[in-house]
Amino acid sequence: MTTTDIQNEIIDNFSLFEGDMESTLFYLMDLGKKLPAMPDEHKTETYIVKGCQSKVWVFPTFIDGKVHFEADSNTEITKGLVYLLWSIWNAKTPEEILNSELFFIDKIGMSSMIGSQRSNGFANMIKQMKLYALAYKTKGA
Amino acid sequence: MLNNINNIRLQFPILHQEVNGKPLVYFDNAATTQKPKLVIDALQRYYELDNANIHRAAHTLAARSTEYFEATRKTIQQFINAKEEAECIFTKGVTESINLVAQTWGKANLKAGDEVLVTTMEHHSNIVPWQMICEEKGAILKVIPISNSGDLLMEEFDKLLTSKTKMVACVWVSNALGTINPVKEIIQKAHAVGAIVLLDGAQACSHLQVDVQALGCDFLTISSHKLYGPTGVGVLYGKRELLEAMPPYQGGGEMIKEVTFEKTTYNEIPYKFEAGTPNIGGVIAFKYALDFVNELGKENIAKHEDHLLKHFVDGVTQINLLNNHAITLVGQANNKVSVQSFTINNMHHFDVGMMLDAKGIAVRTGHHCTQPLMQRFNLEGTVRASFALYNTTAEVDVLLQALGSIVKFSNR
């Protein structure tokens, strides 16, 4: 599936809650549990994406032309968002990651999570994942 | 108690809105209080009718804005029972008030080996300015510890207080725990060893009666926006003899008597410390907030807020009985204001804050600018609910209900 297909599927799933923020958050927290466990030895200072309240870790590897991510967060709602991002960008080529627009965040009513850079590691995570993709693209070229 | 809370709420336009499809429940009052219509109108009126720079012009608008600006000084003097208006200096907030004292009194009076005492429960704004001046002067910052309930350990204070102590900079009411510190006793003991006392009154002044003469404190800092007034306005109260002996804080207009390129002489207090054009509209509107609080009466406000706090704590006890003590209250001093920090088992405070926001409930989450205090309790942060005069028991019930469902979810 393309990054656009995956995002459309996410938006479909969230549309069941009809904008009810509480149900959205409960669902997000449950989604976070689906994120593959990230080994503690990869949760180091090098791979942390800092935010005021929620921390995110992203550990990238580059296998057969595709970027693979391990990721985690110390808060459950952010972890749910991290899972969604992971499901869109994991095992994709650097070009697919760099060329994709993340339109699902606004559509599922979570744009406030990226609005405030200071308060959230999630916004910085998006930037960081694109930077890793760019680094691999440059290296591979 | 406050009569007719609905009438009071009608005076706060912001309260009557929906957030995430639910009626707004505003419990972040320790961060900033909402503003009554009187204050909002005064701000608007100033810019529509009276805007002029104060103290320096011959025209009518300037005379009017100066008159209103100085009327607030009179009102704040009475509000805290200072001896005279000149002892009340306008600043942009408590942070600036404390920095002013650290950078002027501290510069003139601290020397190597002197000690400054603060408490474990200080806001960063009453730690960092003292760290800065202590580092510059070679003075030592010492910390009065607290108990698990969030009370100051006064016997430890007695041990720390010596002839080396030159300043006790102490929060009157803790923003994170709500603890009311025994400031009268602290002031008496500090004065007995010749130390000066600065009280951080950011939280106290909206809940407690303030009488600086009865307390005997040397400095008191006040925040307008935590007292139903505009942001960007604060007050530093200082005893005349201390303020007169202190060097100026910032150089500029207003604070001078005469300037030549060879030498400048400084203005009298309070103007010596009020360089530059202040937040004139904010100061003028602050008077209306003070009048509003005076009219309701601090005692009535305190009774109402204490009742809300008790209602909340009783509700949490009920939730805990049914849910294996899932909620931990942080800060359970006997003497406290209507501020309650807490954590929920298996839930990050940030997630709790987001889930409450989804129900239209505004609380604060995080370290509350008191990282050393959080370290004392081995916490990264807490959720904090703080109640004000316009809050109702029905609103507390909305919070309790939301917490009940969050606790159930956390046990899934």
Coordinates of C-alpha atoms in Angstrom, one line a residue:
Chain A
M1 CA 0.0 0.0 0.0
T2 CA 1.1 3.6 -0.6
T3 CA 1.5 6.1 2.2
T4 CA -1.6 7.7 0.9
D5 CA -3.6 4.5 1.0
I6 CA -2.5 3.8 4.5
Q7 CA -3.5 7.3 5.6
N8 CA -6.9 7.0 4.0
E9 CA -7.5 3.7 5.9
I10 CA -6.5 5.4 9.2
I11 CA -8.9 8.2 8.5
D12 CA -11.7 5.7 7.7
N13 CA -11.1 3.9 11.0
F14 CA -11.1 7.1 13.0
S15 CA -14.3 8.4 11.3
L16 CA -16.3 5.8 13.3
F17 CA -15.8 8.1 16.4
E18 CA -17.5 11.0 14.6
G19 CA -15.0 13.5 16.1
D20 CA -15.6 12.4 19.7
M21 CA -12.3 13.3 21.2
E22 CA -12.5 11.0 24.2
S23 CA -13.2 7.9 22.1
T24 CA -10.4 9.0 19.7
L25 CA -7.9 9.1 22.6
F26 CA -9.0 5.8 24.0
Y27 CA -8.6 4.2 20.6
L28 CA -5.2 5.8 20.1
M29 CA -3.9 4.5 23.4
D30 CA -5.0 1.0 22.4
L31 CA -3.3 1.3 19.0
G32 CA -0.1 2.2 20.8
K33 CA 0.0 -1.3 22.3
K34 CA 0.4 -2.7 18.7
L35 CA 3.8 -1.0 18.3
P36 CA 6.5 -3.6 18.1
A37 CA 8.6 -3.4 21.3
M38 CA 11.7 -1.3 21.0
P39 CA 14.8 -2.8 22.7
D40 CA 15.9 -0.7 25.7
E41 CA 19.5 -0.5 24.4
H42 CA 18.2 1.6 21.5
K43 CA 16.5 4.1 23.8
T44 CA 19.6 6.2 24.2
E45 CA 20.3 9.9 24.1
T46 CA 21.3 9.6 20.5
Y47 CA 17.9 8.4 19.4
I48 CA 15.6 10.4 21.7
V49 CA 13.3 13.1 20.2
K50 CA 12.8 15.5 23.0
G51 CA 9.6 17.2 23.9
C52 CA 8.5 19.1 27.0
Q53 CA 6.0 16.4 28.2
S54 CA 6.3 13.4 26.0
K55 CA 9.5 11.7 24.8
V56 CA 9.8 9.7 21.7
W57 CA 12.6 7.4 20.6
V58 CA 13.3 6.6 16.9
F59 CA 16.0 4.1 15.8
P60 CA 16.5 3.7 12.1
T61 CA 18.1 1.0 10.0
F62 CA 18.5 0.9 6.2
I63 CA 18.0 -2.6 4.6
D64 CA 17.6 -3.3 0.9
G65 CA 16.9 0.3 0.0
K66 CA 14.2 0.7 2.6
V67 CA 14.1 2.5 5.9
H68 CA 13.1 0.5 8.9
F69 CA 12.1 2.2 12.2
E70 CA 11.9 1.1 15.8
A71 CA 10.0 3.6 17.9
D72 CA 8.5 4.2 21.3
S73 CA 7.1 6.9 23.5
N74 CA 6.7 7.4 27.3
T75 CA 3.1 8.6 27.0
E76 CA 0.3 6.5 25.7
I77 CA -1.5 8.9 23.4
T78 CA 1.7 9.9 21.7
K79 CA 2.6 6.2 21.4
G80 CA -0.6 5.7 19.5
L81 CA 0.3 8.5 17.1
V82 CA 3.8 7.0 16.8
Y83 CA 2.2 3.7 15.9
L84 CA 0.2 5.4 13.1
L85 CA 3.3 7.1 11.8
W86 CA 5.3 3.8 12.0
S87 CA 2.5 2.0 10.1
I88 CA 2.8 4.6 7.3
W89 CA 6.6 5.0 7.0
N90 CA 8.1 1.7 8.2
A91 CA 9.8 -0.3 5.4
K92 CA 9.4 2.4 2.8
T93 CA 12.0 3.9 0.5
P94 CA 13.6 7.2 1.5
E95 CA 11.8 8.8 -1.5
E96 CA 8.4 7.5 -0.4
I97 CA 8.9 9.0 3.0
L98 CA 10.3 12.3 1.8
N99 CA 7.5 12.7 -0.8
S100 CA 4.6 11.9 1.4
E101 CA 2.4 14.6 3.0
L102 CA 1.0 13.7 6.4
F103 CA -2.7 14.7 6.0
F104 CA -4.2 12.1 8.4
I105 CA -3.2 14.0 11.6
D106 CA -5.5 16.9 10.9
K107 CA -8.3 14.6 9.7
I108 CA -8.4 12.6 12.9
G109 CA -8.5 15.8 15.0
M110 CA -5.0 15.5 16.4
S111 CA -3.4 18.6 14.8
S112 CA -3.1 20.1 18.2
M113 CA -0.5 17.4 18.9
I114 CA 1.8 18.9 16.3
G115 CA 0.8 22.5 16.7
S116 CA 2.9 23.0 19.8
Q117 CA 6.4 22.0 19.1
R118 CA 7.5 22.7 22.6
S119 CA 5.1 20.5 24.3
N120 CA 5.4 17.4 22.2
G121 CA 8.0 15.0 20.9
F122 CA 5.6 13.8 18.2
A123 CA 6.1 16.9 16.1
N124 CA 9.8 16.6 16.3
M125 CA 9.6 12.9 15.5
I126 CA 8.0 13.6 12.1
K127 CA 10.9 15.9 11.3
Q128 CA 13.5 13.4 12.6
M129 CA 12.1 10.5 10.5
K130 CA 12.3 12.6 7.4
L131 CA 15.8 13.6 8.3
Y132 CA 16.8 10.0 8.6
A133 CA 15.2 9.3 5.2
L134 CA 17.1 12.2 3.7
A135 CA 20.4 10.9 5.2
Y136 CA 19.8 7.4 3.7
K137 CA 18.8 8.9 0.4
T138 CA 22.0 11.0 0.2
K139 CA 24.1 8.1 1.3
G140 CA 22.6 5.7 -1.2
A141 CA 22.9 8.1 -4.1
Chain B
M1 CA -19.3 31.7 51.5
L2 CA -20.0 33.3 48.1
N3 CA -23.6 34.0 47.4
N4 CA -25.0 33.4 44.0
I5 CA -22.1 31.8 42.2
N6 CA -24.1 32.0 39.0
N7 CA -24.0 35.8 39.1
I8 CA -20.3 35.7 39.7
R9 CA -19.8 33.4 36.7
L10 CA -21.8 35.7 34.5
Q11 CA -19.1 38.3 35.0
F12 CA -16.5 36.0 33.4
P13 CA -17.3 35.8 29.7
I14 CA -14.7 33.2 28.9
L15 CA -16.3 30.6 31.1
H16 CA -19.4 30.4 28.9
Q17 CA -18.0 28.3 26.0
E18 CA -17.7 24.7 24.8
V19 CA -14.4 23.0 24.4
N20 CA -14.4 19.7 22.4
G21 CA -18.1 19.9 22.4
K22 CA -18.4 20.0 26.3
P23 CA -18.9 23.0 28.6
L24 CA -15.5 24.4 29.6
V25 CA -14.5 23.5 33.1
Y26 CA -11.5 25.7 33.9
F27 CA -9.3 24.3 36.7
D28 CA -6.0 25.8 35.7
N29 CA -6.3 28.8 38.0
A30 CA -2.9 28.5 39.6
A31 CA -1.4 29.1 36.2
T32 CA -3.6 32.1 35.5
T33 CA -7.1 33.1 36.5
Q34 CA -9.8 34.3 34.1
K35 CA -10.7 38.0 34.0
P36 CA -14.0 39.5 35.0
K37 CA -15.8 41.8 32.5
L38 CA -14.8 44.8 34.6
V39 CA -11.1 44.2 33.9
I40 CA -11.6 43.5 30.2
D41 CA -13.7 46.7 29.8
A42 CA -11.1 48.7 31.7
L43 CA -8.4 47.5 29.3
Q44 CA -10.5 48.3 26.3
R45 CA -11.6 51.7 27.7
Y46 CA -7.9 52.7 28.3
Y47 CA -7.0 52.1 24.7
E48 CA -10.2 53.7 23.3
L49 CA -10.2 56.8 25.5
D50 CA -7.2 57.3 27.7
N51 CA -4.0 55.9 26.0
A52 CA -1.1 58.3 26.7
N53 CA 2.3 57.9 28.3
I54 CA 2.3 58.5 32.0
H55 CA 4.1 61.0 34.2
R56 CA 5.7 63.1 31.5
A57 CA 3.3 65.3 29.5
A58 CA 1.2 68.4 30.0
H59 CA -1.9 67.2 28.1
T60 CA -5.2 65.9 29.4
L61 CA -4.9 62.3 28.3
A62 CA -1.5 62.0 29.9
A63 CA -2.9 63.4 33.1
R64 CA -5.8 61.0 33.0
S65 CA -3.7 57.9 32.4
T66 CA -1.2 59.0 35.1
E67 CA -4.1 59.5 37.5
Y68 CA -5.6 56.0 36.8
F69 CA -2.1 54.4 36.9
E70 CA -1.3 55.8 40.3
A71 CA -4.8 54.9 41.5
T72 CA -3.9 51.3 41.1
R73 CA -0.8 51.9 43.2
K74 CA -3.0 53.3 46.0
T75 CA -5.3 50.3 45.7
I76 CA -2.5 47.7 45.9
Q77 CA -1.0 49.6 48.8
Q78 CA -4.3 49.2 50.7
F79 CA -4.7 45.6 49.4
I80 CA -1.5 44.5 51.1
N81 CA -1.5 47.2 53.8
A82 CA 1.8 48.7 52.9
K83 CA 2.8 51.8 54.9
E84 CA 2.9 53.9 51.8
E85 CA 2.3 53.8 48.0
A86 CA 6.0 54.4 47.2
E87 CA 6.8 50.9 48.6
C88 CA 4.8 49.3 45.8
I89 CA 6.8 49.0 42.5
F90 CA 5.2 47.9 39.3
T91 CA 7.0 45.2 37.4
K92 CA 5.9 42.8 34.7
G93 CA 5.3 40.0 37.1
V94 CA 6.6 38.0 40.0
T95 CA 9.6 36.7 38.0
E96 CA 10.8 40.2 37.3
S97 CA 10.1 41.3 40.9
I98 CA 12.4 38.5 42.3
N99 CA 15.1 39.2 39.7
L100 CA 15.0 42.9 40.6
V101 CA 15.7 42.1 44.3
A102 CA 18.4 39.5 43.5
Q103 CA 20.1 41.8 41.1
T104 CA 19.9 45.0 43.2
W105 CA 19.7 44.0 46.9
G106 CA 21.7 40.9 46.2
K107 CA 24.4 42.8 44.3
A108 CA 24.8 45.4 47.1
N109 CA 24.5 43.1 50.1
L110 CA 25.7 39.5 49.3
K111 CA 29.4 38.6 49.6
A112 CA 31.4 35.4 49.5
G113 CA 30.4 32.8 52.1
D114 CA 26.9 34.5 52.8
E115 CA 24.0 32.1 52.6
V116 CA 20.6 32.4 50.9
L117 CA 17.8 30.0 52.0
V118 CA 15.0 28.8 49.8
T119 CA 12.6 25.9 50.2
T120 CA 12.3 22.6 48.2
M121 CA 8.9 23.8 47.0
E122 CA 10.1 27.0 45.2
H123 CA 9.0 27.8 41.7
H124 CA 12.0 28.1 39.3
S125 CA 11.6 31.8 39.4
N126 CA 12.5 31.9 43.1
I127 CA 15.5 29.6 42.6
V128 CA 17.3 30.6 39.4
P129 CA 17.7 34.4 40.2
W130 CA 19.3 33.4 43.5
Q131 CA 21.5 30.8 41.9
M132 CA 22.7 33.5 39.5
I133 CA 23.6 36.1 42.1
C134 CA 25.1 33.5 44.5
E135 CA 27.4 32.3 41.7
E136 CA 28.4 35.8 41.0
K137 CA 29.1 36.7 44.6
G138 CA 30.4 33.4 45.9
A139 CA 27.4 33.1 48.2
I140 CA 25.8 29.7 49.0
L141 CA 22.2 28.7 48.2
K142 CA 20.8 26.3 50.8
V143 CA 17.5 24.5 50.7
I144 CA 14.9 23.9 53.5
P145 CA 13.6 20.4 53.0
I146 CA 9.9 19.3 53.2
S147 CA 8.0 16.3 54.6
N148 CA 6.1 13.7 52.5
S149 CA 2.9 15.6 53.1
G150 CA 4.4 18.8 51.6
D151 CA 5.0 20.7 54.9
L152 CA 8.2 22.6 55.5
L153 CA 10.4 20.9 58.0
M154 CA 10.7 23.8 60.5
E155 CA 13.3 22.1 62.7
E156 CA 15.5 21.8 59.6
F157 CA 14.9 25.5 58.9
D158 CA 16.1 26.2 62.5
K159 CA 19.3 24.3 61.9
L160 CA 20.0 26.0 58.5
L161 CA 19.3 29.5 59.8
T162 CA 22.6 31.0 61.1
S163 CA 24.3 34.4 61.2
K164 CA 25.6 33.5 57.7
T165 CA 22.0 33.6 56.4
K166 CA 21.5 37.0 54.7
M167 CA 18.3 36.2 52.7
V168 CA 15.4 33.8 53.2
A169 CA 13.5 33.7 49.9
C170 CA 10.4 31.6 50.5
V171 CA 7.2 30.8 48.7
W172 CA 4.2 31.8 50.8
V173 CA 1.9 29.3 49.0
S174 CA 3.3 26.4 46.9
N175 CA 2.0 26.5 43.3
A176 CA 2.4 22.7 42.9
L177 CA 1.3 21.5 46.4
G178 CA -0.9 24.3 47.7
T179 CA 0.9 24.3 51.0
I180 CA 0.6 27.5 53.0
N181 CA 3.9 28.0 54.6
P182 CA 4.2 29.4 58.2
V183 CA 5.6 32.7 56.9
K184 CA 5.1 34.7 60.1
E185 CA 7.2 32.3 62.1
I186 CA 9.8 32.2 59.3
I187 CA 10.0 36.0 59.2
Q188 CA 10.4 36.3 62.9
K189 CA 13.1 33.7 63.1
A190 CA 15.0 35.1 60.0
H191 CA 14.9 38.6 61.5
A192 CA 16.3 37.3 64.7
V193 CA 19.5 36.4 62.9
G194 CA 19.5 39.6 60.9
A195 CA 18.3 38.0 57.6
I196 CA 16.0 39.7 55.1
V197 CA 12.9 37.9 54.0
L198 CA 11.4 37.9 50.5
L199 CA 8.0 36.2 50.2
D200 CA 6.9 34.9 46.8
G201 CA 3.2 35.8 46.9
A202 CA 2.3 34.7 43.4
Q203 CA -0.2 32.1 44.6
A204 CA -1.0 33.5 48.1
C205 CA -2.4 36.8 47.2
S206 CA -5.6 35.5 45.5
H207 CA -6.5 33.2 48.4
L208 CA -5.2 34.8 51.7
Q209 CA -5.5 38.1 53.5
V210 CA -2.3 40.0 53.0
D211 CA -0.9 42.5 55.6
V212 CA 2.7 43.2 55.0
Q213 CA 3.0 45.3 58.2
A214 CA 1.6 42.5 60.4
L215 CA 3.7 39.9 58.7
G216 CA 6.8 42.1 58.8
C217 CA 8.2 40.7 55.5
D218 CA 10.9 42.8 53.8
F219 CA 9.8 42.0 50.2
L220 CA 6.6 40.6 48.8
T221 CA 6.0 39.8 45.1
I222 CA 2.5 39.9 43.6
S223 CA 1.2 38.7 40.2
S224 CA -1.8 40.5 38.6
H225 CA -2.8 37.7 36.3
K226 CA -3.1 35.2 39.1
L227 CA -5.4 37.7 40.9
Y228 CA -8.0 38.1 38.1
G229 CA -6.0 41.0 36.5
P230 CA -4.2 41.3 33.2
T231 CA -0.9 39.5 32.3
G232 CA 2.3 41.4 32.2
V233 CA 1.7 43.2 35.5
G234 CA 3.3 42.5 38.8
V235 CA 4.2 44.3 42.0
L236 CA 7.2 44.3 44.2
Y237 CA 6.5 45.5 47.7
G238 CA 9.7 46.5 49.6
K239 CA 10.3 48.3 52.9
R240 CA 11.2 51.9 52.1
E241 CA 14.6 51.8 53.8
L242 CA 15.6 48.7 51.8
L243 CA 14.4 50.1 48.5
E244 CA 16.1 53.4 49.0
A245 CA 19.4 51.7 49.8
M246 CA 19.2 49.4 46.7
P247 CA 21.0 50.4 43.5
P248 CA 18.7 50.8 40.5
Y249 CA 17.7 47.7 38.4
Q250 CA 17.5 49.0 34.9
G251 CA 18.6 52.3 33.5
G252 CA 16.4 54.4 31.2
G253 CA 13.6 57.0 31.3
E254 CA 11.4 57.5 34.3
M255 CA 14.0 56.2 36.8
I256 CA 16.3 59.3 36.6
K257 CA 16.3 62.7 38.4
E258 CA 18.9 64.3 36.2
V259 CA 21.1 63.0 33.4
T260 CA 24.4 64.5 32.1
F261 CA 27.1 62.6 30.2
E262 CA 29.2 62.8 33.3
K263 CA 26.7 61.6 35.9
T264 CA 23.1 60.6 36.4
T265 CA 21.1 61.0 39.6
Y266 CA 18.3 58.7 40.3
N267 CA 14.6 59.3 40.9
E268 CA 12.8 58.6 44.2
I269 CA 11.2 55.3 44.9
P270 CA 9.1 53.8 43.4
Y271 CA 10.1 55.5 40.1
K272 CA 13.8 54.6 40.6
F273 CA 12.8 51.0 39.8
E274 CA 10.3 51.7 37.0
A275 CA 12.5 52.5 34.0
G276 CA 10.8 52.6 30.6
T277 CA 7.1 52.7 29.7
P278 CA 5.2 50.1 31.7
N279 CA 2.1 48.1 30.8
I280 CA -0.1 51.2 31.6
G281 CA -3.4 49.7 30.4
G282 CA -2.6 46.5 32.3
V283 CA -1.8 48.3 35.5
I284 CA -4.9 50.5 35.2
A285 CA -7.2 47.4 34.7
F286 CA -5.5 45.6 37.6
K287 CA -7.3 48.0 40.0
Y288 CA -10.6 46.6 38.8
A289 CA -9.5 43.1 39.6
L290 CA -8.4 44.1 43.1
D291 CA -11.7 46.0 43.7
F292 CA -13.6 42.9 42.5
V293 CA -11.8 40.6 44.9
N294 CA -12.2 43.2 47.7
E295 CA -15.9 43.4 47.1
L296 CA -16.4 39.6 47.3
G297 CA -14.1 39.4 50.3
K298 CA -11.1 37.2 50.7
E299 CA -12.6 35.3 53.6
N300 CA -15.7 34.4 51.5
I301 CA -13.5 33.4 48.6
A302 CA -11.3 31.2 50.8
K303 CA -14.3 29.5 52.3
H304 CA -15.8 28.7 48.9
E305 CA -12.4 27.5 47.5
D306 CA -11.7 25.4 50.6
H307 CA -15.2 23.8 50.1
L308 CA -14.3 22.9 46.5
L309 CA -11.0 21.4 47.5
K310 CA -12.6 19.3 50.2
H311 CA -15.3 18.1 47.8
F312 CA -12.6 17.1 45.3
V313 CA -10.4 15.3 47.9
D314 CA -13.5 13.5 49.3
G315 CA -14.4 12.4 45.7
V316 CA -11.0 11.1 45.0
T317 CA -11.1 9.1 48.3
Q318 CA -14.3 7.5 47.0
I319 CA -12.8 6.7 43.6
N320 CA -9.8 5.2 45.4
L321 CA -12.0 3.0 47.7
L322 CA -13.5 1.4 44.6
N323 CA -10.3 1.3 42.5
N324 CA -7.5 0.1 44.7
H325 CA -6.0 3.5 45.4
A326 CA -5.4 4.3 41.7
I327 CA -5.1 8.1 42.4
T328 CA -2.2 9.4 44.6
L329 CA -2.7 12.9 46.0
V330 CA 0.6 14.8 46.0
G331 CA 0.6 17.5 48.6
Q332 CA -1.5 16.9 51.7
A333 CA -0.4 19.6 54.1
N334 CA -3.0 20.5 56.8
N335 CA -2.8 24.2 55.9
K336 CA -3.3 24.6 52.1
V337 CA -5.2 26.5 49.4
S338 CA -7.4 25.1 46.7
V339 CA -4.7 23.5 44.7
Q340 CA -4.4 19.7 44.3
S341 CA -1.7 17.8 42.5
F342 CA -2.2 14.1 41.8
T343 CA -1.0 11.1 39.7
I344 CA -2.9 8.1 38.4
N345 CA -1.3 4.6 38.5
N346 CA -0.2 3.4 35.0
M347 CA -1.1 6.7 33.4
H348 CA 1.3 9.5 32.3
H349 CA 0.2 12.9 33.5
F350 CA 0.3 14.2 29.9
D351 CA -2.2 11.5 28.8
V352 CA -4.5 12.3 31.7
G353 CA -4.4 16.0 30.8
M354 CA -5.3 15.2 27.2
M355 CA -8.2 13.0 28.2
L356 CA -9.5 15.6 30.6
D357 CA -9.3 18.2 27.8
A358 CA -11.3 15.9 25.6
K359 CA -14.1 16.4 28.3
G360 CA -13.6 20.2 28.2
I361 CA -11.7 20.2 31.5
A362 CA -8.6 22.4 31.7
V363 CA -5.9 21.3 34.2
R364 CA -2.2 21.7 34.3
T365 CA 0.2 18.8 33.7
G366 CA 3.9 18.6 34.1
H367 CA 6.5 19.7 36.6
H368 CA 4.8 23.1 37.2
C369 CA 8.2 24.9 37.0
T370 CA 9.2 23.1 40.2
Q371 CA 11.6 20.4 39.0
P372 CA 13.5 20.1 42.3
L373 CA 10.2 19.5 44.1
M374 CA 9.2 16.8 41.6
Q375 CA 12.6 15.2 42.2
R376 CA 11.9 15.3 45.9
F377 CA 8.8 13.1 45.3
N378 CA 10.5 11.0 42.6
L379 CA 8.0 12.3 40.0
E380 CA 8.4 13.5 36.5
G381 CA 5.3 15.5 36.9
T382 CA 1.7 15.6 38.2
V383 CA -1.8 16.6 37.1
R384 CA -2.8 19.7 39.0
A385 CA -6.4 20.9 39.5
S386 CA -6.6 24.4 41.0
F387 CA -10.0 25.9 42.0
A388 CA -11.0 29.6 41.9
L389 CA -13.9 31.7 43.1
Y390 CA -16.0 31.1 40.0
N391 CA -15.8 27.3 40.1
T392 CA -18.6 25.1 41.3
T393 CA -19.1 21.8 43.0
A394 CA -20.9 20.6 39.9
E395 CA -17.7 21.3 37.9
V396 CA -15.7 19.4 40.5
D397 CA -18.2 16.5 40.0
V398 CA -17.5 16.6 36.2
L399 CA -13.8 16.3 37.0
L400 CA -14.4 13.4 39.4
Q401 CA -16.5 11.6 36.9
A402 CA -13.9 12.0 34.2
L403 CA -11.2 10.7 36.6
G404 CA -13.4 7.7 37.4
S405 CA -13.5 6.7 33.8
I406 CA -9.8 7.3 33.2
V407 CA -9.0 5.1 36.3
K408 CA -11.2 2.4 34.9
F409 CA -9.5 2.6 31.5
S410 CA -6.1 2.5 33.1
N411 CA -7.0 -0.8 34.7
R412 CA -7.9 -2.4 31.4

